[in-house]
Amino acid sequence: MSGGSARGGSTGRWLGHVAIIAFASLFLIVFLLLPLASVFAEAFRQGMQAYLASLQQPEALSAIRLTLLVAAIAVPLNLVFGVAAAWAMTRFEFRGKAALGALIDLPFSVSPVISGLVYVLLFGAQGWFGPWLDAHGVRIIFAVPGLVLATVFITLPFVARELIPLMQAQGSEEEEAARVLGANAWQMFFRVTLPNIRWALLYGVLLCNARAMGEFGAVSVVSGHIRGLTTTMPLEVEMRYNEYDYVGAFAIASLLALLALLTLAVKTFLEWRYGDEIAAHAPGGH
Amino acid sequence: MRRRVLPGFGISLGYTLAYLGLIVLLPLVALAWKATGIGFHGLLQLLASPRTLAALRLSFGGALLAALLNVFLGLLVAWTLVRYRFPGRRLFDALIDLPFALPTAVAGIALTAIYAPNGWLGRWLVPMGIQVAYAPPGVLLAMVFVGFPFVVRTLQPVLQSLARDVEEAAESLGATRAQTFFRVILPVLVPTLLTGFALALARAVGEYGSVIFIAGNIPMRSEIAPLLIVQKLEEFDYAGAAALGVVMLAFSFVLLVLIALLQHWSGRWAERGA
C-alpha cells in the first residue's frame, strides 16, 4: 500500500516511492545491520576454536558471572521501585507529582560517566563517606557494591516508565471494587493489579535487564578495572580491545550482541502479542 | 477530605522518595558540593582551558549536529516504515531499537572495526580521503547511532494517527506532493520532531561507551567531555571532575529547557494553524 492518491498510478510517483524505500532500507542495512554483522565476523575471524578458547578463559567466565550477579541485584531493586513509584504516581493525588515524575526520569538525561562519578564522590577514598568506610573496612568503589549502585542509577527509570502510563490509562476502578468487596491490600495487589500490569512489567524488566548487563560508562568509572574481580562483560570487552586481543574482545561482545538480539526478539513478540496490555507507553523513552 | 479506598499511599510514596533520595538526589548533591571545591577562580580556569573548551564544543556541537541528522534520518525511516509495505519491513522495524539494546561498548568497537582503515567500509572511504574512525566524524557517527531510535520511535505513533483525509483534501484542492508535505504534514509533526530531537540530544551529549573507541581521543580534536571527566578522576582531581560534570549538566539543562519552550510555541502555532 503506497501513499498514492486516487489519482495516482503515474510511473514517476511509483519510482519516487521505490526510491524512498530503497534509500531507507540501504541506510538501515549499512547503519544498523553492518555493525551487528561485524561483531560476529570479527569474533570468528580466527575460527571457532579461537572463539571458544577466548570465552573459556577464567577472566571471561568471571566477567560473565559478575555481569549476571550485578543484574540479578539491580533489576529486582528497580522492579520493586518501579511498582511502588507507579502505584504512588497513578493511584493518588499529591503535590509535587510532576517534579517526582521528572526526578524518576532524571537518570536518562545524565551522562553515564557522571552517574558513576557521583558515587565515587560519595564513597571513594576522597569522598564524603570514604574515610569512614575505610576505617570500617567496607569497600564500595572499585568493588561489587559500586558496580551495583551505578547500575541501579542508570536503569532506575525503566520499569517505572513502562508502568506509569499504563496504570494511568487503566484507572483504579477494578482495584477500588476489589477493596469494597473485602479484599485486603495484598489480595488486591496480587489478584487485580499484578495481572493487569504483568506484560508491561515484563517489558520494563526486559529493557532494564538489557541496559543493566550492557552498561559501560557508569560501571567503568566505579570499577577500577580489577581483572577477575570488578570487570563486567562490557569492561572485559574494553580491556581485551585495548590489549589488541580483538578476537577475545569481539567474542565477549558477541555474547552481549546475542543478548541484545534476544531482547529485541522478546520485545517484538510482547508488542505483537500483548500490545494493548503494554499500553500506549510514552514513546522514545527507552 | 474523602477517605482513600486504595491502600499503600504512605508506604509507596515513602519508599519512592527514600529510594530516589538515596540513589539519585544524595549523589547529585555530593556532585554539586564537591564541584564548589574548586572555587570560582578554579571554575574560570577550568573553563578557560583550551582542552576543556574543545571537549565541551565537541560534545555539545557534535550532539546538536547528531540530533539534527537524526531528525532527518528518523523522519525518513519512520515515514517509510509507517506508509509503505515492503519485504523486510517488520524486520527493519524490530531492528530500529538495536542501538538501545546493543551495549555501547559493543557498538563502539563494531563501528570502529567497520570504519577503521582496514574495515569493511573504511578500506573504501579512507583512500577517498574520508576518515571516520579516529577522527571527529567518528564521534558524530557514534552519536547518531545511539540517538537514532528516539526520533523514529517518537514519530511512528504520530504518523500512524495522522489523518489521511487532510492530505487527500489538500491534494484534491490541487496541492502538489511537496506542498502537502511541507504545508500540511510537517507543521503537525514539529512538536514531535522536537521531542525526538531533545531525547537524541540528551543521549548524545553524555554518550561515552560507543564514542571513546571510535574517536581516537586526540586532545583538542576528538576528545569528548565525559572522557575528560574520567581523566580527571584518574588523576584524583575529584573537584575538577565534579565541576566539569556540573557544567555539563547545566548546559544540558539549559538546552532542554530551550527545546521545551520551542515545543510549547510550535505546539500552539500548530494548533492555531489547524
JSON list of C-alpha atoms in Angstrom, two decimals, chain B residues 80-261:
[
{"chain": "B", "resi": 80, "resn": "THR", "atom": "CA", "xyz": [8.92, 4.63, 5.18]},
{"chain": "B", "resi": 81, "resn": "LEU", "atom": "CA", "xyz": [8.02, 2.14, 7.92]},
{"chain": "B", "resi": 82, "resn": "VAL", "atom": "CA", "xyz": [4.57, 3.63, 8.53]},
{"chain": "B", "resi": 83, "resn": "ARG", "atom": "CA", "xyz": [3.49, 4.47, 4.99]},
{"chain": "B", "resi": 84, "resn": "TYR", "atom": "CA", "xyz": [4.86, 1.64, 2.86]},
{"chain": "B", "resi": 85, "resn": "ARG", "atom": "CA", "xyz": [4.56, -2.13, 2.84]},
{"chain": "B", "resi": 86, "resn": "PHE", "atom": "CA", "xyz": [7.67, -3.85, 1.53]},
{"chain": "B", "resi": 87, "resn": "PRO", "atom": "CA", "xyz": [9.61, -7.07, 2.14]},
{"chain": "B", "resi": 88, "resn": "GLY", "atom": "CA", "xyz": [11.64, -6.89, 5.35]},
{"chain": "B", "resi": 89, "resn": "ARG", "atom": "CA", "xyz": [9.62, -4.05, 6.83]},
{"chain": "B", "resi": 90, "resn": "ARG", "atom": "CA", "xyz": [8.85, -5.91, 10.08]},
{"chain": "B", "resi": 91, "resn": "LEU", "atom": "CA", "xyz": [12.49, -6.92, 10.48]},
{"chain": "B", "resi": 92, "resn": "PHE", "atom": "CA", "xyz": [13.66, -3.35, 9.95]},
{"chain": "B", "resi": 93, "resn": "ASP", "atom": "CA", "xyz": [11.04, -2.13, 12.38]},
{"chain": "B", "resi": 94, "resn": "ALA", "atom": "CA", "xyz": [12.28, -4.51, 15.09]},
{"chain": "B", "resi": 95, "resn": "LEU", "atom": "CA", "xyz": [15.87, -3.54, 14.30]},
{"chain": "B", "resi": 96, "resn": "ILE", "atom": "CA", "xyz": [15.28, 0.17, 14.98]},
{"chain": "B", "resi": 97, "resn": "ASP", "atom": "CA", "xyz": [15.78, -0.45, 18.70]},
{"chain": "B", "resi": 98, "resn": "LEU", "atom": "CA", "xyz": [19.14, -2.14, 18.19]},
{"chain": "B", "resi": 99, "resn": "PRO", "atom": "CA", "xyz": [21.09, 0.92, 19.41]},
{"chain": "B", "resi": 100, "resn": "PHE", "atom": "CA", "xyz": [19.06, 0.77, 22.66]},
{"chain": "B", "resi": 101, "resn": "ALA", "atom": "CA", "xyz": [19.63, -2.93, 23.13]},
{"chain": "B", "resi": 102, "resn": "LEU", "atom": "CA", "xyz": [23.24, -3.21, 21.99]},
{"chain": "B", "resi": 103, "resn": "PRO", "atom": "CA", "xyz": [25.69, -2.34, 24.79]},
{"chain": "B", "resi": 104, "resn": "THR", "atom": "CA", "xyz": [27.53, 0.87, 23.94]},
{"chain": "B", "resi": 105, "resn": "ALA", "atom": "CA", "xyz": [30.98, -0.72, 24.22]},
{"chain": "B", "resi": 106, "resn": "VAL", "atom": "CA", "xyz": [29.93, -3.32, 21.64]},
{"chain": "B", "resi": 107, "resn": "ALA", "atom": "CA", "xyz": [28.56, -0.63, 19.33]},
{"chain": "B", "resi": 108, "resn": "GLY", "atom": "CA", "xyz": [31.79, 1.31, 19.77]},
{"chain": "B", "resi": 109, "resn": "ILE", "atom": "CA", "xyz": [34.16, -1.48, 18.78]},
{"chain": "B", "resi": 110, "resn": "ALA", "atom": "CA", "xyz": [31.85, -2.66, 15.98]},
{"chain": "B", "resi": 111, "resn": "LEU", "atom": "CA", "xyz": [31.65, 0.80, 14.39]},
{"chain": "B", "resi": 112, "resn": "THR", "atom": "CA", "xyz": [35.41, 1.17, 14.78]},
{"chain": "B", "resi": 113, "resn": "ALA", "atom": "CA", "xyz": [36.01, -2.19, 13.09]},
{"chain": "B", "resi": 114, "resn": "ILE", "atom": "CA", "xyz": [33.87, -1.14, 10.12]},
{"chain": "B", "resi": 115, "resn": "TYR", "atom": "CA", "xyz": [35.32, 2.33, 9.60]},
{"chain": "B", "resi": 116, "resn": "ALA", "atom": "CA", "xyz": [38.96, 1.65, 10.50]},
{"chain": "B", "resi": 117, "resn": "PRO", "atom": "CA", "xyz": [41.34, 1.88, 7.51]},
{"chain": "B", "resi": 118, "resn": "ASN", "atom": "CA", "xyz": [41.20, -1.91, 7.04]},
{"chain": "B", "resi": 119, "resn": "GLY", "atom": "CA", "xyz": [37.48, -2.23, 7.83]},
{"chain": "B", "resi": 120, "resn": "TRP", "atom": "CA", "xyz": [34.59, -3.15, 5.56]},
{"chain": "B", "resi": 121, "resn": "LEU", "atom": "CA", "xyz": [33.79, 0.48, 4.74]},
{"chain": "B", "resi": 122, "resn": "GLY", "atom": "CA", "xyz": [36.99, 2.14, 5.90]},
{"chain": "B", "resi": 123, "resn": "ARG", "atom": "CA", "xyz": [39.05, 0.46, 3.18]},
{"chain": "B", "resi": 124, "resn": "TRP", "atom": "CA", "xyz": [36.93, 2.29, 0.59]},
{"chain": "B", "resi": 125, "resn": "LEU", "atom": "CA", "xyz": [36.41, 5.55, 2.46]},
{"chain": "B", "resi": 126, "resn": "VAL", "atom": "CA", "xyz": [39.95, 6.19, 3.70]},
{"chain": "B", "resi": 127, "resn": "PRO", "atom": "CA", "xyz": [41.58, 6.13, 0.22]},
{"chain": "B", "resi": 128, "resn": "MET", "atom": "CA", "xyz": [38.91, 8.65, -0.85]},
{"chain": "B", "resi": 129, "resn": "GLY", "atom": "CA", "xyz": [40.15, 10.93, 1.91]},
{"chain": "B", "resi": 130, "resn": "ILE", "atom": "CA", "xyz": [37.16, 10.34, 4.19]},
{"chain": "B", "resi": 131, "resn": "GLN", "atom": "CA", "xyz": [38.44, 9.44, 7.61]},
{"chain": "B", "resi": 132, "resn": "VAL", "atom": "CA", "xyz": [35.69, 8.41, 10.00]},
{"chain": "B", "resi": 133, "resn": "ALA", "atom": "CA", "xyz": [37.41, 6.29, 12.65]},
{"chain": "B", "resi": 134, "resn": "TYR", "atom": "CA", "xyz": [39.85, 8.07, 14.98]},
{"chain": "B", "resi": 135, "resn": "ALA", "atom": "CA", "xyz": [38.55, 11.49, 13.87]},
{"chain": "B", "resi": 136, "resn": "PRO", "atom": "CA", "xyz": [35.63, 13.84, 14.68]},
{"chain": "B", "resi": 137, "resn": "PRO", "atom": "CA", "xyz": [33.29, 12.24, 12.06]},
{"chain": "B", "resi": 138, "resn": "GLY", "atom": "CA", "xyz": [33.57, 9.00, 14.05]},
{"chain": "B", "resi": 139, "resn": "VAL", "atom": "CA", "xyz": [32.35, 10.82, 17.17]},
{"chain": "B", "resi": 140, "resn": "LEU", "atom": "CA", "xyz": [29.40, 12.13, 15.16]},
{"chain": "B", "resi": 141, "resn": "LEU", "atom": "CA", "xyz": [28.65, 8.67, 13.73]},
{"chain": "B", "resi": 142, "resn": "ALA", "atom": "CA", "xyz": [28.55, 7.09, 17.20]},
{"chain": "B", "resi": 143, "resn": "MET", "atom": "CA", "xyz": [26.33, 9.91, 18.48]},
{"chain": "B", "resi": 144, "resn": "VAL", "atom": "CA", "xyz": [23.90, 9.47, 15.57]},
{"chain": "B", "resi": 145, "resn": "PHE", "atom": "CA", "xyz": [23.87, 5.71, 16.21]},
{"chain": "B", "resi": 146, "resn": "VAL", "atom": "CA", "xyz": [22.93, 5.90, 19.90]},
{"chain": "B", "resi": 147, "resn": "GLY", "atom": "CA", "xyz": [20.29, 8.61, 19.35]},
{"chain": "B", "resi": 148, "resn": "PHE", "atom": "CA", "xyz": [18.70, 7.14, 16.24]},
{"chain": "B", "resi": 149, "resn": "PRO", "atom": "CA", "xyz": [15.82, 5.13, 17.80]},
{"chain": "B", "resi": 150, "resn": "PHE", "atom": "CA", "xyz": [14.48, 8.12, 19.75]},
{"chain": "B", "resi": 151, "resn": "VAL", "atom": "CA", "xyz": [13.25, 10.11, 16.73]},
{"chain": "B", "resi": 152, "resn": "VAL", "atom": "CA", "xyz": [11.82, 7.08, 14.90]},
{"chain": "B", "resi": 153, "resn": "ARG", "atom": "CA", "xyz": [10.01, 5.73, 17.95]},
{"chain": "B", "resi": 154, "resn": "THR", "atom": "CA", "xyz": [8.60, 9.15, 18.89]},
{"chain": "B", "resi": 155, "resn": "LEU", "atom": "CA", "xyz": [7.37, 9.78, 15.35]},
{"chain": "B", "resi": 156, "resn": "GLN", "atom": "CA", "xyz": [5.83, 6.41, 14.50]},
{"chain": "B", "resi": 157, "resn": "PRO", "atom": "CA", "xyz": [2.63, 6.63, 16.59]},
{"chain": "B", "resi": 158, "resn": "VAL", "atom": "CA", "xyz": [2.05, 10.23, 15.49]},
{"chain": "B", "resi": 159, "resn": "LEU", "atom": "CA", "xyz": [2.50, 9.37, 11.82]},
{"chain": "B", "resi": 160, "resn": "GLN", "atom": "CA", "xyz": [0.15, 6.42, 12.26]},
{"chain": "B", "resi": 161, "resn": "SER", "atom": "CA", "xyz": [-2.58, 8.61, 13.70]},
{"chain": "B", "resi": 162, "resn": "LEU", "atom": "CA", "xyz": [-2.13, 11.36, 11.13]},
{"chain": "B", "resi": 163, "resn": "ALA", "atom": "CA", "xyz": [-5.49, 11.88, 9.49]},
{"chain": "B", "resi": 164, "resn": "ARG", "atom": "CA", "xyz": [-5.20, 10.90, 5.85]},
{"chain": "B", "resi": 165, "resn": "ASP", "atom": "CA", "xyz": [-8.26, 12.90, 4.83]},
{"chain": "B", "resi": 166, "resn": "VAL", "atom": "CA", "xyz": [-6.47, 16.21, 5.42]},
{"chain": "B", "resi": 167, "resn": "GLU", "atom": "CA", "xyz": [-3.74, 15.19, 2.99]},
{"chain": "B", "resi": 168, "resn": "GLU", "atom": "CA", "xyz": [-6.27, 13.98, 0.48]},
{"chain": "B", "resi": 169, "resn": "ALA", "atom": "CA", "xyz": [-8.20, 17.22, 0.81]},
{"chain": "B", "resi": 170, "resn": "ALA", "atom": "CA", "xyz": [-5.00, 19.19, 0.19]},
{"chain": "B", "resi": 171, "resn": "GLU", "atom": "CA", "xyz": [-4.21, 17.13, -2.87]},
{"chain": "B", "resi": 172, "resn": "SER", "atom": "CA", "xyz": [-7.71, 17.29, -4.30]},
{"chain": "B", "resi": 173, "resn": "LEU", "atom": "CA", "xyz": [-7.53, 21.06, -3.86]},
{"chain": "B", "resi": 174, "resn": "GLY", "atom": "CA", "xyz": [-4.54, 20.98, -6.17]},
{"chain": "B", "resi": 175, "resn": "ALA", "atom": "CA", "xyz": [-1.58, 20.94, -3.79]},
{"chain": "B", "resi": 176, "resn": "THR", "atom": "CA", "xyz": [1.50, 19.19, -5.08]},
{"chain": "B", "resi": 177, "resn": "ARG", "atom": "CA", "xyz": [3.03, 16.32, -3.11]},
{"chain": "B", "resi": 178, "resn": "ALA", "atom": "CA", "xyz": [5.76, 18.65, -1.83]},
{"chain": "B", "resi": 179, "resn": "GLN", "atom": "CA", "xyz": [3.26, 21.35, -0.84]},
{"chain": "B", "resi": 180, "resn": "THR", "atom": "CA", "xyz": [1.17, 18.78, 1.02]},
{"chain": "B", "resi": 181, "resn": "PHE", "atom": "CA", "xyz": [4.22, 17.56, 2.88]},
{"chain": "B", "resi": 182, "resn": "PHE", "atom": "CA", "xyz": [5.66, 20.94, 3.84]},
{"chain": "B", "resi": 183, "resn": "ARG", "atom": "CA", "xyz": [2.41, 22.83, 4.44]},
{"chain": "B", "resi": 184, "resn": "VAL", "atom": "CA", "xyz": [0.11, 20.14, 5.82]},
{"chain": "B", "resi": 185, "resn": "ILE", "atom": "CA", "xyz": [2.11, 17.26, 7.30]},
{"chain": "B", "resi": 186, "resn": "LEU", "atom": "CA", "xyz": [5.30, 18.85, 8.59]},
{"chain": "B", "resi": 187, "resn": "PRO", "atom": "CA", "xyz": [3.72, 21.58, 10.77]},
{"chain": "B", "resi": 188, "resn": "VAL", "atom": "CA", "xyz": [1.78, 18.94, 12.69]},
{"chain": "B", "resi": 189, "resn": "LEU", "atom": "CA", "xyz": [4.96, 16.93, 13.21]},
{"chain": "B", "resi": 190, "resn": "VAL", "atom": "CA", "xyz": [7.12, 19.77, 14.52]},
{"chain": "B", "resi": 191, "resn": "PRO", "atom": "CA", "xyz": [6.38, 19.27, 18.26]},
{"chain": "B", "resi": 192, "resn": "THR", "atom": "CA", "xyz": [7.04, 15.53, 17.93]},
{"chain": "B", "resi": 193, "resn": "LEU", "atom": "CA", "xyz": [10.23, 16.14, 15.97]},
{"chain": "B", "resi": 194, "resn": "LEU", "atom": "CA", "xyz": [11.38, 18.47, 18.74]},
{"chain": "B", "resi": 195, "resn": "THR", "atom": "CA", "xyz": [10.69, 15.79, 21.36]},
{"chain": "B", "resi": 196, "resn": "GLY", "atom": "CA", "xyz": [12.76, 13.31, 19.37]},
{"chain": "B", "resi": 197, "resn": "PHE", "atom": "CA", "xyz": [15.46, 15.92, 18.87]},
{"chain": "B", "resi": 198, "resn": "ALA", "atom": "CA", "xyz": [15.65, 16.62, 22.62]},
{"chain": "B", "resi": 199, "resn": "LEU", "atom": "CA", "xyz": [15.82, 12.92, 23.53]},
{"chain": "B", "resi": 200, "resn": "ALA", "atom": "CA", "xyz": [18.51, 12.20, 20.93]},
{"chain": "B", "resi": 201, "resn": "LEU", "atom": "CA", "xyz": [20.44, 15.27, 22.03]},
{"chain": "B", "resi": 202, "resn": "ALA", "atom": "CA", "xyz": [20.36, 14.38, 25.73]},
{"chain": "B", "resi": 203, "resn": "ARG", "atom": "CA", "xyz": [21.57, 10.91, 24.92]},
{"chain": "B", "resi": 204, "resn": "ALA", "atom": "CA", "xyz": [24.37, 12.03, 22.61]},
{"chain": "B", "resi": 205, "resn": "VAL", "atom": "CA", "xyz": [25.74, 14.77, 24.90]},
{"chain": "B", "resi": 206, "resn": "GLY", "atom": "CA", "xyz": [26.62, 12.32, 27.65]},
{"chain": "B", "resi": 207, "resn": "GLU", "atom": "CA", "xyz": [27.48, 9.34, 25.46]},
{"chain": "B", "resi": 208, "resn": "TYR", "atom": "CA", "xyz": [30.72, 7.66, 26.39]},
{"chain": "B", "resi": 209, "resn": "GLY", "atom": "CA", "xyz": [30.99, 3.96, 25.60]},
{"chain": "B", "resi": 210, "resn": "SER", "atom": "CA", "xyz": [30.35, 3.99, 21.88]},
{"chain": "B", "resi": 211, "resn": "VAL", "atom": "CA", "xyz": [32.31, 7.20, 21.28]},
{"chain": "B", "resi": 212, "resn": "ILE", "atom": "CA", "xyz": [35.63, 6.55, 23.01]},
{"chain": "B", "resi": 213, "resn": "PHE", "atom": "CA", "xyz": [36.56, 3.57, 20.86]},
{"chain": "B", "resi": 214, "resn": "ILE", "atom": "CA", "xyz": [35.96, 5.23, 17.51]},
{"chain": "B", "resi": 215, "resn": "ALA", "atom": "CA", "xyz": [37.06, 8.75, 18.47]},
{"chain": "B", "resi": 216, "resn": "GLY", "atom": "CA", "xyz": [40.78, 8.12, 18.76]},
{"chain": "B", "resi": 217, "resn": "ASN", "atom": "CA", "xyz": [40.59, 10.59, 21.68]},
{"chain": "B", "resi": 218, "resn": "ILE", "atom": "CA", "xyz": [43.09, 13.09, 20.32]},
{"chain": "B", "resi": 219, "resn": "PRO", "atom": "CA", "xyz": [43.22, 16.10, 22.68]},
{"chain": "B", "resi": 220, "resn": "MET", "atom": "CA", "xyz": [41.77, 19.29, 21.15]},
{"chain": "B", "resi": 221, "resn": "ARG", "atom": "CA", "xyz": [40.42, 17.30, 18.19]},
{"chain": "B", "resi": 222, "resn": "SER", "atom": "CA", "xyz": [38.39, 14.22, 19.03]},
{"chain": "B", "resi": 223, "resn": "GLU", "atom": "CA", "xyz": [38.22, 14.18, 22.81]},
{"chain": "B", "resi": 224, "resn": "ILE", "atom": "CA", "xyz": [34.73, 14.33, 24.36]},
{"chain": "B", "resi": 225, "resn": "ALA", "atom": "CA", "xyz": [33.85, 15.98, 27.68]},
{"chain": "B", "resi": 226, "resn": "PRO", "atom": "CA", "xyz": [32.90, 12.76, 29.55]},
{"chain": "B", "resi": 227, "resn": "LEU", "atom": "CA", "xyz": [36.36, 11.39, 28.75]},
{"chain": "B", "resi": 228, "resn": "LEU", "atom": "CA", "xyz": [37.93, 14.48, 30.35]},
{"chain": "B", "resi": 229, "resn": "ILE", "atom": "CA", "xyz": [35.90, 13.73, 33.49]},
{"chain": "B", "resi": 230, "resn": "VAL", "atom": "CA", "xyz": [37.27, 10.20, 33.55]},
{"chain": "B", "resi": 231, "resn": "GLN", "atom": "CA", "xyz": [40.81, 11.52, 33.11]},
{"chain": "B", "resi": 232, "resn": "LYS", "atom": "CA", "xyz": [40.40, 14.00, 35.95]},
{"chain": "B", "resi": 233, "resn": "LEU", "atom": "CA", "xyz": [39.17, 11.16, 38.18]},
{"chain": "B", "resi": 234, "resn": "GLU", "atom": "CA", "xyz": [42.18, 9.07, 37.25]},
{"chain": "B", "resi": 235, "resn": "GLU", "atom": "CA", "xyz": [44.40, 11.97, 38.32]},
{"chain": "B", "resi": 236, "resn": "PHE", "atom": "CA", "xyz": [42.40, 12.11, 41.61]},
{"chain": "B", "resi": 237, "resn": "ASP", "atom": "CA", "xyz": [41.21, 15.62, 40.71]},
{"chain": "B", "resi": 238, "resn": "TYR", "atom": "CA", "xyz": [37.78, 14.96, 42.21]},
{"chain": "B", "resi": 239, "resn": "ALA", "atom": "CA", "xyz": [36.77, 18.63, 42.40]},
{"chain": "B", "resi": 240, "resn": "GLY", "atom": "CA", "xyz": [37.74, 19.22, 38.77]},
{"chain": "B", "resi": 241, "resn": "ALA", "atom": "CA", "xyz": [35.80, 16.14, 37.65]},
{"chain": "B", "resi": 242, "resn": "ALA", "atom": "CA", "xyz": [32.76, 17.23, 39.66]},
{"chain": "B", "resi": 243, "resn": "ALA", "atom": "CA", "xyz": [32.93, 20.79, 38.31]},
{"chain": "B", "resi": 244, "resn": "LEU", "atom": "CA", "xyz": [33.09, 19.57, 34.73]},
{"chain": "B", "resi": 245, "resn": "GLY", "atom": "CA", "xyz": [30.16, 17.25, 35.48]},
{"chain": "B", "resi": 246, "resn": "VAL", "atom": "CA", "xyz": [28.11, 20.15, 36.83]},
{"chain": "B", "resi": 247, "resn": "VAL", "atom": "CA", "xyz": [28.99, 22.31, 33.82]},
{"chain": "B", "resi": 248, "resn": "MET", "atom": "CA", "xyz": [27.81, 19.52, 31.50]},
{"chain": "B", "resi": 249, "resn": "LEU", "atom": "CA", "xyz": [24.56, 19.02, 33.42]},
{"chain": "B", "resi": 250, "resn": "ALA", "atom": "CA", "xyz": [23.91, 22.78, 33.47]},
{"chain": "B", "resi": 251, "resn": "PHE", "atom": "CA", "xyz": [24.47, 23.05, 29.69]},
{"chain": "B", "resi": 252, "resn": "SER", "atom": "CA", "xyz": [22.18, 20.09, 29.04]},
{"chain": "B", "resi": 253, "resn": "PHE", "atom": "CA", "xyz": [19.55, 21.56, 31.31]},
{"chain": "B", "resi": 254, "resn": "VAL", "atom": "CA", "xyz": [19.58, 24.94, 29.50]},
{"chain": "B", "resi": 255, "resn": "LEU", "atom": "CA", "xyz": [19.37, 23.21, 26.11]},
{"chain": "B", "resi": 256, "resn": "LEU", "atom": "CA", "xyz": [16.46, 21.01, 27.17]},
{"chain": "B", "resi": 257, "resn": "VAL", "atom": "CA", "xyz": [14.58, 23.98, 28.64]},
{"chain": "B", "resi": 258, "resn": "LEU", "atom": "CA", "xyz": [15.07, 25.88, 25.37]},
{"chain": "B", "resi": 259, "resn": "ILE", "atom": "CA", "xyz": [13.74, 22.93, 23.40]},
{"chain": "B", "resi": 260, "resn": "ALA", "atom": "CA", "xyz": [10.74, 22.63, 25.72]},
{"chain": "B", "resi": 261, "resn": "LEU", "atom": "CA", "xyz": [9.97, 26.33, 25.16]}
]
